[in-house]
C-alpha cells in the first residue's frame, strides 16, 4: 500500500507520549505481571473535575425537546454562531478584561485543530518557528504535518542544574538573540505551560511580543490552562487584538469545563487572521459543532449573569492548586528529588538524574506507578519526568500513595 511520503516519515517518529501510554495499556500491564487496577498513573494530561451543572442542564434542555434537538443538528457558520462568539467575547471581557468584537473570534473544534489550521494559515514551506524547551509535545508533529521543511528552533528556558526556570530578564535576552539570528515567522508557547506548569511573566512576554510586532511576525499564546492560574494573573492575559494585532490566542473548553471529549475551542486575533482562518476551516472541518456551541452559549450567558461561572472557576482552580501542593509535598517527603513549583495547570517536572525512559520503565514494572518521560517535551527533560495531578483532583488521597510506593522501591 503506498501511503504519502509525509505520513510514512511521520509514522517513523510517533508521538513519544503515545508510546508511553501504549506501554501502560491494560494488556501490557498484565504482560508485565501487574494488576491494572493497582496502577497509579501520573501520566494523564487531562482534568478530573466535573463540568459545571449548568452546562449539563443546558445540554439537557436541548436534548429534552424534539425541535431543539432537531435545530442542534444543523450546520454552523464556518466562523461559529454569532451568539456563541458574542458569549466568548463577553466571557473574555468579564473574566480577563480582554476587549474583543465578534470579528476577532473564530470557533473551531478544539485547540489542536485550530493550531493545525493556524500553521496552514500563517506559514510557508521552509519557514521557521520558535518553540521553548521544554514545551507541549504535540507542537513539533503538528508543524511537520502542516509545513514542508519547517525549521523548528528551540529556546532553552529551564536551568537544568538549578532545576528552575531562568529569570525573566535572562529569558528575554536569550530570546532577542535567537530571534535576531533566526527571524522566526511564529513564536508559540502555552501559559500556564504544559509540561512545566510555569506562567511566563510580563517582562518576557512583552519582549517577545515587541519583536514580533516590530518584524510583523506572530506570537501565538496557547491558553489551554488560562483559567487554572495559581499566581496573580500577568497583565498580558488581558491583551486584545486591537492593541496587540500580532498576538494570536488559542483557547479550548477541554480543561476549564472538562470538555475534553465535548470538543470546542476558539481563536481570538486580528480580523485579518480570523478571515484567513475562516478560509482554512472551510476546508478542514467546514464548521464547528452546533450542539456544543448552543449549550456553551446558553450556559456562559446564564453563569455570567448569576456569578456562578466565576465561582466555578475559582473552586476548580483552588482544587488544582491544592492537588499541586499535595504532589510537591509528597515528592519532597518521599523522594527528595528536585521539582518545579506549579504556578498553574496540571503538572510538575521532577529531575531523576538518569535516562528518564529507562527510569519510567523500571518504576512502572516494579511499582505499577506511571510517570511520563520528559524527552518528548524537549532535550532539557531527558533526565526528568512529567507528573500530572490533573486526573486525581477529586481523589487527591491517591497522590501520596504513588510516591510512597516509588520511594520504597528506590530505597
Ligand atoms: C498546551 C496544550 N495545548 C493544547 C492541548 C489540546 O487541547 P484541545 O483539547 O483543545 O485540543 C493540550 C492538551 O493537553 C495542551 O496541554
Coordinates of C-alpha atoms and ligand atoms in Angstrom, one line a residue:
X1 CA 0.0 0.0 0.0
X2 CA 1.5 3.4 -1.0
X3 CA 0.9 6.0 1.7
X4 CA 2.1 9.5 1.3
X5 CA 5.8 10.1 1.9
X6 CA 4.8 12.7 4.6
X7 CA 2.9 10.2 6.6
X8 CA 5.5 7.5 6.2
X9 CA 8.0 9.9 7.6
X10 CA 5.8 10.8 10.4
X11 CA 4.9 7.2 11.3
X12 CA 8.6 6.6 11.8
X13 CA 8.6 9.3 14.5
X14 CA 5.5 8.6 16.6
X15 CA 4.5 10.8 19.5
X16 CA 6.6 9.9 22.5
X17 CA 3.7 10.3 24.9
X18 CA 1.5 8.0 22.9
X19 CA 4.3 5.4 23.0
X20 CA 4.4 5.5 26.8
X21 CA 0.6 5.4 27.1
X22 CA 0.7 2.3 24.9
X23 CA 3.3 0.8 27.3
X24 CA 0.8 1.5 30.1
X25 CA -2.1 -0.2 28.2
X26 CA -4.1 -2.7 30.2
X27 CA -2.7 -5.7 28.2
X28 CA 0.8 -4.5 28.6
X29 CA 0.4 -4.1 32.3
X30 CA -0.9 -7.6 32.6
X31 CA 2.0 -8.8 30.5
X32 CA 4.4 -7.2 33.0
X33 CA 2.8 -9.3 35.7
X34 CA 1.0 -6.4 37.3
X35 CA -2.7 -5.8 38.2
X36 CA -4.0 -3.0 36.0
X37 CA -6.4 -2.0 38.8
X38 CA -3.4 -1.4 41.0
X39 CA -1.6 1.0 38.7
X40 CA -1.3 4.6 39.9
X41 CA -0.9 6.9 36.9
X42 CA 0.6 10.4 36.9
X43 CA 0.6 10.2 33.1
X44 CA -2.8 11.7 32.2
X45 CA -2.7 15.2 30.5
X46 CA -6.3 15.7 31.4
X47 CA -8.6 17.1 34.1
X48 CA -10.6 15.1 36.6
X49 CA -13.0 17.7 38.0
X50 CA -16.7 17.7 37.0
X51 CA -18.1 20.1 34.4
X52 CA -20.5 22.8 35.7
X53 CA -24.0 21.5 36.4
X54 CA -25.4 24.5 34.5
X55 CA -23.7 23.3 31.4
X56 CA -25.1 19.8 31.8
X57 CA -28.6 21.3 32.2
X58 CA -28.1 23.4 29.0
X59 CA -27.4 20.1 27.1
X60 CA -30.5 18.5 28.8
X61 CA -32.6 21.4 27.6
X62 CA -31.5 20.8 24.0
X63 CA -31.9 17.0 24.2
X64 CA -35.2 17.1 26.1
X65 CA -37.1 19.0 23.3
X66 CA -37.7 17.4 19.9
X67 CA -37.4 20.7 18.0
X68 CA -34.3 22.0 19.9
X69 CA -32.5 18.7 19.2
X70 CA -33.5 18.9 15.6
X71 CA -32.2 22.5 15.4
X72 CA -28.9 21.5 17.1
X73 CA -28.3 19.1 14.2
X74 CA -27.9 21.9 11.6
X75 CA -24.6 23.2 10.2
X76 CA -23.0 26.1 12.0
X77 CA -21.5 29.0 10.0
X78 CA -17.8 28.4 9.5
X79 CA -16.8 31.1 12.0
X80 CA -19.2 29.8 14.6
X81 CA -22.6 31.2 15.5
X82 CA -22.6 35.0 16.2
X83 CA -24.3 34.3 19.6
X84 CA -21.5 31.9 20.6
X85 CA -18.8 34.4 19.5
X86 CA -20.6 37.1 21.5
X87 CA -20.7 34.9 24.6
X88 CA -17.0 34.2 24.2
X89 CA -16.3 38.0 23.8
X90 CA -18.3 38.6 27.0
X91 CA -16.6 35.9 28.9
X92 CA -13.1 37.1 27.9
X93 CA -14.1 40.6 28.9
X94 CA -15.6 39.8 32.3
X95 CA -13.0 37.2 33.3
X96 CA -9.8 38.7 32.0
X97 CA -10.6 42.3 30.6
X98 CA -9.9 41.3 27.0
X99 CA -11.7 43.5 24.5
X100 CA -13.0 41.5 21.5
X101 CA -15.5 42.0 18.8
X102 CA -17.0 39.0 17.1
X103 CA -14.8 39.8 14.1
X104 CA -11.9 38.8 16.3
X105 CA -13.2 35.3 17.0
X106 CA -13.4 32.0 15.2
X107 CA -14.8 29.0 16.9
X108 CA -13.3 25.6 16.0
X109 CA -13.3 22.0 17.1
X110 CA -10.6 22.3 19.7
X111 CA -7.2 24.0 20.1
X112 CA -5.5 21.0 18.4
X113 CA -7.4 21.6 15.2
X114 CA -7.2 25.3 15.4
X115 CA -3.4 25.2 15.9
X116 CA -3.1 22.9 12.9
X117 CA -5.2 25.4 10.8
X118 CA -3.2 28.3 12.1
X119 CA 0.1 26.8 10.9
X120 CA -1.6 26.4 7.4
X121 CA -2.8 30.0 7.5
X122 CA 0.4 31.6 8.6
X123 CA 3.4 29.5 7.4
X124 CA 5.1 28.9 4.1
X125 CA 7.4 26.0 3.2
X126 CA 10.7 26.3 4.9
X127 CA 9.6 29.0 7.4
X128 CA 10.9 28.8 10.9
X129 CA 9.1 28.7 14.2
X130 CA 10.4 29.2 17.7
X131 CA 9.3 26.9 20.5
X132 CA 10.6 26.8 24.0
X133 CA 12.5 23.9 25.5
X134 CA 10.6 22.3 27.2
X135 CA 7.2 22.8 25.6
X136 CA 4.0 21.0 24.7
X137 CA 5.0 17.7 23.0
X138 CA 2.4 17.9 20.2
X139 CA 3.6 21.1 18.5
X140 CA 6.6 19.6 16.6
X141 CA 4.5 16.9 15.0
X142 CA 1.8 19.4 14.1
X143 CA 4.3 21.6 12.4
X144 CA 5.9 18.8 10.5
X145 CA 2.4 17.7 9.4
X146 CA 1.4 21.1 8.0
X147 CA 4.6 22.9 6.9
X148 CA 7.1 21.3 4.5
X149 CA 10.7 21.7 5.6
X150 CA 9.8 23.8 8.6
X151 CA 12.7 24.8 10.8
X152 CA 11.9 24.4 14.5
X153 CA 14.1 26.5 16.7
X154 CA 14.2 25.9 20.4
X155 CA 14.9 28.3 23.2
X156 CA 16.1 26.7 26.5
X157 CA 14.1 28.2 29.3
X158 CA 14.9 25.8 32.1
X159 CA 18.1 25.8 34.0
X160 CA 18.6 22.1 34.4
X161 CA 21.4 22.3 37.0
X162 CA 19.4 24.6 39.3
X163 CA 16.2 23.0 38.3
X164 CA 14.3 26.3 38.0
X165 CA 13.2 28.5 35.1
X166 CA 15.7 31.2 34.1
X167 CA 14.8 34.6 35.3
X168 CA 12.7 36.7 33.0
X169 CA 15.4 39.2 32.1
X170 CA 17.7 36.3 31.0
X171 CA 15.0 34.7 29.1
X172 CA 14.2 38.0 27.3
X173 CA 17.9 38.4 26.4
X174 CA 18.2 34.9 25.1
X175 CA 15.1 35.4 23.1
X176 CA 16.2 38.6 21.4
X177 CA 19.5 37.0 20.4
X178 CA 17.8 33.9 18.9
X179 CA 15.1 36.0 17.3
X180 CA 17.5 38.4 15.6
X181 CA 19.5 35.4 14.3
X182 CA 16.7 33.2 13.1
X183 CA 13.8 35.6 12.4
X184 CA 11.1 33.0 13.0
X185 CA 7.6 33.6 11.5
X186 CA 5.9 32.4 14.7
X187 CA 6.8 32.2 18.3
X188 CA 4.4 29.9 20.2
X189 CA 4.1 28.6 23.8
X190 CA 1.4 27.7 26.4
X191 CA 1.0 29.8 29.5
X192 CA 0.3 28.3 32.1
X193 CA 2.7 25.8 30.5
X194 CA 2.5 22.1 29.7
X195 CA 4.7 20.4 30.8
X196 CA 6.2 22.8 33.4
X197 CA 3.1 24.5 34.8
X198 CA 5.1 27.8 34.8
X199 CA 3.3 31.0 34.0
X200 CA 5.5 33.3 31.8
X201 CA 6.0 36.7 33.2
X202 CA 5.1 40.1 31.7
X203 CA 8.7 41.2 31.0
X204 CA 9.4 38.1 28.9
X205 CA 6.1 38.0 27.1
X206 CA 6.3 41.8 26.3
X207 CA 9.9 41.4 25.0
X208 CA 8.7 38.5 22.7
X209 CA 5.6 40.4 21.5
X210 CA 7.5 43.6 20.8
X211 CA 9.9 41.8 18.5
X212 CA 7.0 40.0 16.7
X213 CA 5.2 43.3 16.2
X214 CA 8.3 45.2 15.0
X215 CA 9.0 42.4 12.5
X216 CA 5.4 41.7 11.6
X217 CA 5.5 38.1 12.7
X218 CA 3.2 36.4 15.2
X219 CA 3.2 35.4 18.8
X220 CA 0.7 32.6 19.5
X221 CA -0.2 32.0 23.1
X222 CA -1.8 28.7 23.9
X223 CA -4.3 29.4 26.7
X224 CA -5.4 25.8 27.3
X225 CA -4.9 26.4 31.0
X226 CA -5.7 30.1 31.3
X227 CA -8.4 29.7 34.0
X228 CA -6.1 27.5 36.1
X229 CA -3.5 30.1 37.1
X230 CA -2.5 29.9 40.7
X231 CA -0.5 33.1 40.9
X232 CA -1.7 36.7 40.3
X233 CA -2.6 36.9 36.6
X234 CA 0.0 38.6 34.4
X235 CA -1.1 41.7 32.5
X236 CA -0.8 40.1 29.1
X237 CA -3.8 37.9 30.0
X238 CA -5.9 41.0 29.2
X239 CA -4.3 41.9 25.9
X240 CA -6.7 42.5 23.0
X241 CA -6.2 42.2 19.2
X242 CA -6.9 45.9 18.9
X243 CA -3.8 46.9 21.0
X244 CA -1.8 43.8 20.1
X245 CA -2.5 42.9 16.5
X246 CA 0.3 40.4 16.2
X247 CA -0.9 38.3 19.1
X248 CA -3.0 35.2 18.4
X249 CA -4.6 33.5 21.4
X250 CA -5.8 29.8 21.2
X251 CA -8.4 28.7 23.6
X252 CA -10.2 25.5 24.5
X253 CA -13.1 24.2 26.5
X254 CA -11.2 21.0 27.2
X255 CA -9.5 21.9 30.5
X256 CA -11.6 24.5 32.3
X257 CA -15.0 22.9 31.8
X258 CA -13.9 19.3 31.5
X259 CA -14.9 19.3 27.8
X260 CA -12.1 17.0 26.6
X261 CA -14.5 14.8 24.8
X262 CA -17.0 17.5 24.0
X263 CA -14.6 19.3 21.8
X264 CA -14.9 23.1 21.3
X265 CA -12.2 25.7 21.1
X266 CA -11.7 29.2 19.6
X267 CA -9.0 31.6 18.5
X268 CA -9.0 35.3 19.1
X269 CA -6.9 37.5 16.9
X270 CA -6.9 40.4 14.5
X271 CA -9.7 40.3 11.9
X272 CA -7.2 39.6 9.1
X273 CA -6.1 36.4 10.8
X274 CA -9.7 35.4 11.6
X275 CA -10.6 35.9 7.9
X276 CA -7.7 33.7 6.9
X277 CA -8.7 31.0 9.4
X278 CA -12.2 31.0 8.0
X279 CA -10.9 30.1 4.6
X280 CA -8.7 27.3 6.1
X281 CA -11.5 26.0 8.3
X282 CA -13.9 25.8 5.3
X283 CA -11.5 23.0 4.1
X284 CA -10.5 21.4 7.4
X285 CA -13.8 21.0 9.3
X286 CA -16.3 23.1 7.4
X287 CA -17.8 24.3 10.6
X288 CA -17.6 23.7 14.4
X289 CA -20.1 21.6 16.3
X290 CA -23.5 23.2 16.7
X291 CA -24.8 21.4 19.8
X292 CA -21.7 22.3 21.8
X293 CA -22.0 25.9 20.8
X294 CA -25.6 26.1 21.7
X295 CA -25.0 24.6 25.2
X296 CA -21.9 26.7 25.8
X297 CA -23.7 29.9 24.8
X298 CA -26.7 29.2 27.0
X299 CA -24.5 28.2 30.0
X300 CA -21.9 31.0 29.7
X301 CA -24.5 33.8 29.4
X302 CA -26.6 32.5 32.4
X303 CA -23.5 31.7 34.5
X304 CA -22.0 35.2 33.9
X305 CA -25.4 36.8 34.8
X306 CA -25.6 35.0 38.2
X307 CA -21.9 34.9 39.0
X308 CA -21.8 31.1 39.0
X309 CA -19.1 30.9 36.3
X310 CA -16.6 32.9 38.3
X311 CA -17.4 30.8 41.4
X312 CA -17.0 27.5 39.5
X313 CA -13.7 28.6 38.0
X314 CA -12.4 29.8 41.5
X315 CA -13.3 26.5 43.1
X316 CA -11.8 24.5 40.3
X317 CA -8.6 26.5 40.4
X318 CA -8.3 26.1 44.2
X319 CA -8.8 22.3 43.8
X320 CA -5.9 22.0 41.3
X321 CA -3.7 24.3 43.5
X322 CA -4.3 22.0 46.4
X323 CA -3.6 18.9 44.3
X324 CA -0.4 20.6 43.1
X325 CA 0.7 21.3 46.7
X326 CA -0.1 17.7 47.8
X327 CA 2.0 16.4 44.8
X328 CA 5.1 18.6 45.6
X329 CA 4.8 17.8 49.3
X330 CA 4.8 14.1 48.6
X331 CA 7.8 14.4 46.2
X332 CA 9.7 16.3 48.9
X333 CA 8.8 13.9 51.7
X334 CA 9.2 10.6 49.9
X335 CA 11.6 11.1 47.1
X336 CA 13.6 14.2 47.8
X337 CA 14.1 14.8 44.0
X338 CA 14.2 18.3 42.5
X339 CA 10.8 19.5 41.3
X340 CA 9.2 22.7 39.9
X341 CA 6.5 24.5 41.9
X342 CA 3.4 24.6 39.7
X343 CA 2.1 28.2 39.0
X344 CA -1.0 26.9 37.1
X345 CA -2.2 23.9 35.2
X346 CA -1.9 20.2 35.9
X347 CA 1.8 19.2 36.2
X348 CA 5.2 19.3 37.8
X349 CA 8.5 18.3 36.4
X350 CA 10.8 16.2 38.5
X351 CA 14.5 15.6 37.8
X352 CA 15.5 11.9 38.2
X353 CA 19.2 12.2 37.2
X354 CA 19.2 9.2 34.9
X355 CA 17.8 8.4 31.5
X356 CA 14.1 9.1 32.1
X357 CA 12.8 6.5 29.5
X358 CA 14.7 3.8 31.5
X359 CA 13.6 5.2 34.8
X360 CA 9.9 5.2 33.8
X361 CA 10.1 1.7 32.5
X362 CA 11.8 0.4 35.6
X363 CA 9.5 2.2 38.0
X364 CA 6.3 1.1 36.2
X365 CA 7.5 -2.6 36.1
X366 CA 8.4 -2.7 39.8
X367 CA 5.8 -0.5 41.4
X368 CA 2.9 -0.1 39.0
X369 CA 3.4 3.7 39.1
X370 CA 3.4 5.6 35.8
X371 CA 5.3 8.8 35.0
X372 CA 5.8 10.4 31.6
X373 CA 9.4 10.6 30.5
X374 CA 10.4 14.1 29.6
X375 CA 12.3 13.7 26.3
X376 CA 9.2 14.3 24.2
X377 CA 8.9 17.9 25.6
X378 CA 12.5 18.8 24.7
X379 CA 16.1 17.8 25.3
X380 CA 16.2 19.7 28.6
X381 CA 14.0 16.9 30.1
X382 CA 16.0 13.8 29.1
X383 CA 16.6 13.1 32.7
X384 CA 13.2 14.3 34.0
X385 CA 9.6 13.1 34.2
X386 CA 6.3 14.9 33.9
X387 CA 4.0 14.2 36.8
X388 CA 0.3 15.0 36.3
X389 CA -2.1 15.6 39.3
X390 CA -4.9 16.6 36.9
X391 CA -6.8 13.3 36.9
X392 CA -6.6 12.9 40.7
X393 CA -8.1 16.3 41.6
X394 CA -11.3 14.8 43.0
X395 CA -9.4 12.0 44.8
X396 CA -6.2 13.6 46.0
X397 CA -5.5 11.0 48.7
X398 CA -4.2 8.7 45.9
X399 CA -1.5 11.2 45.1
X400 CA 0.8 10.4 48.0
X401 CA 0.3 6.7 47.7
X402 CA 2.2 6.5 44.4
X403 CA 5.2 8.4 45.7
X404 CA 5.4 6.1 48.8
X405 CA 5.5 3.1 46.5
X406 CA 8.2 4.5 44.3
X407 CA 10.3 5.6 47.4
X408 CA 10.0 2.1 48.8
X409 CA 11.2 0.6 45.6
X410 CA 14.1 3.1 45.0
X411 CA 15.4 2.6 48.6
Ligands
LIG1 C1 -0.8 23.2 26.0 C2 -1.9 22.4 25.3 N1 -2.5 22.9 24.2 C3 -3.5 22.2 23.6 C4 -3.9 21.0 24.1 C5 -5.0 20.3 23.4 O1 -6.2 21.0 23.7 P1 -7.6 20.6 22.9 O2 -8.2 19.6 23.7 O3 -8.3 21.9 22.9 O4 -7.3 20.1 21.6 C6 -3.3 20.5 25.3 C7 -3.8 19.2 25.9 O5 -3.2 18.6 26.7 C8 -2.3 21.2 25.9 O6 -1.7 20.8 27.0

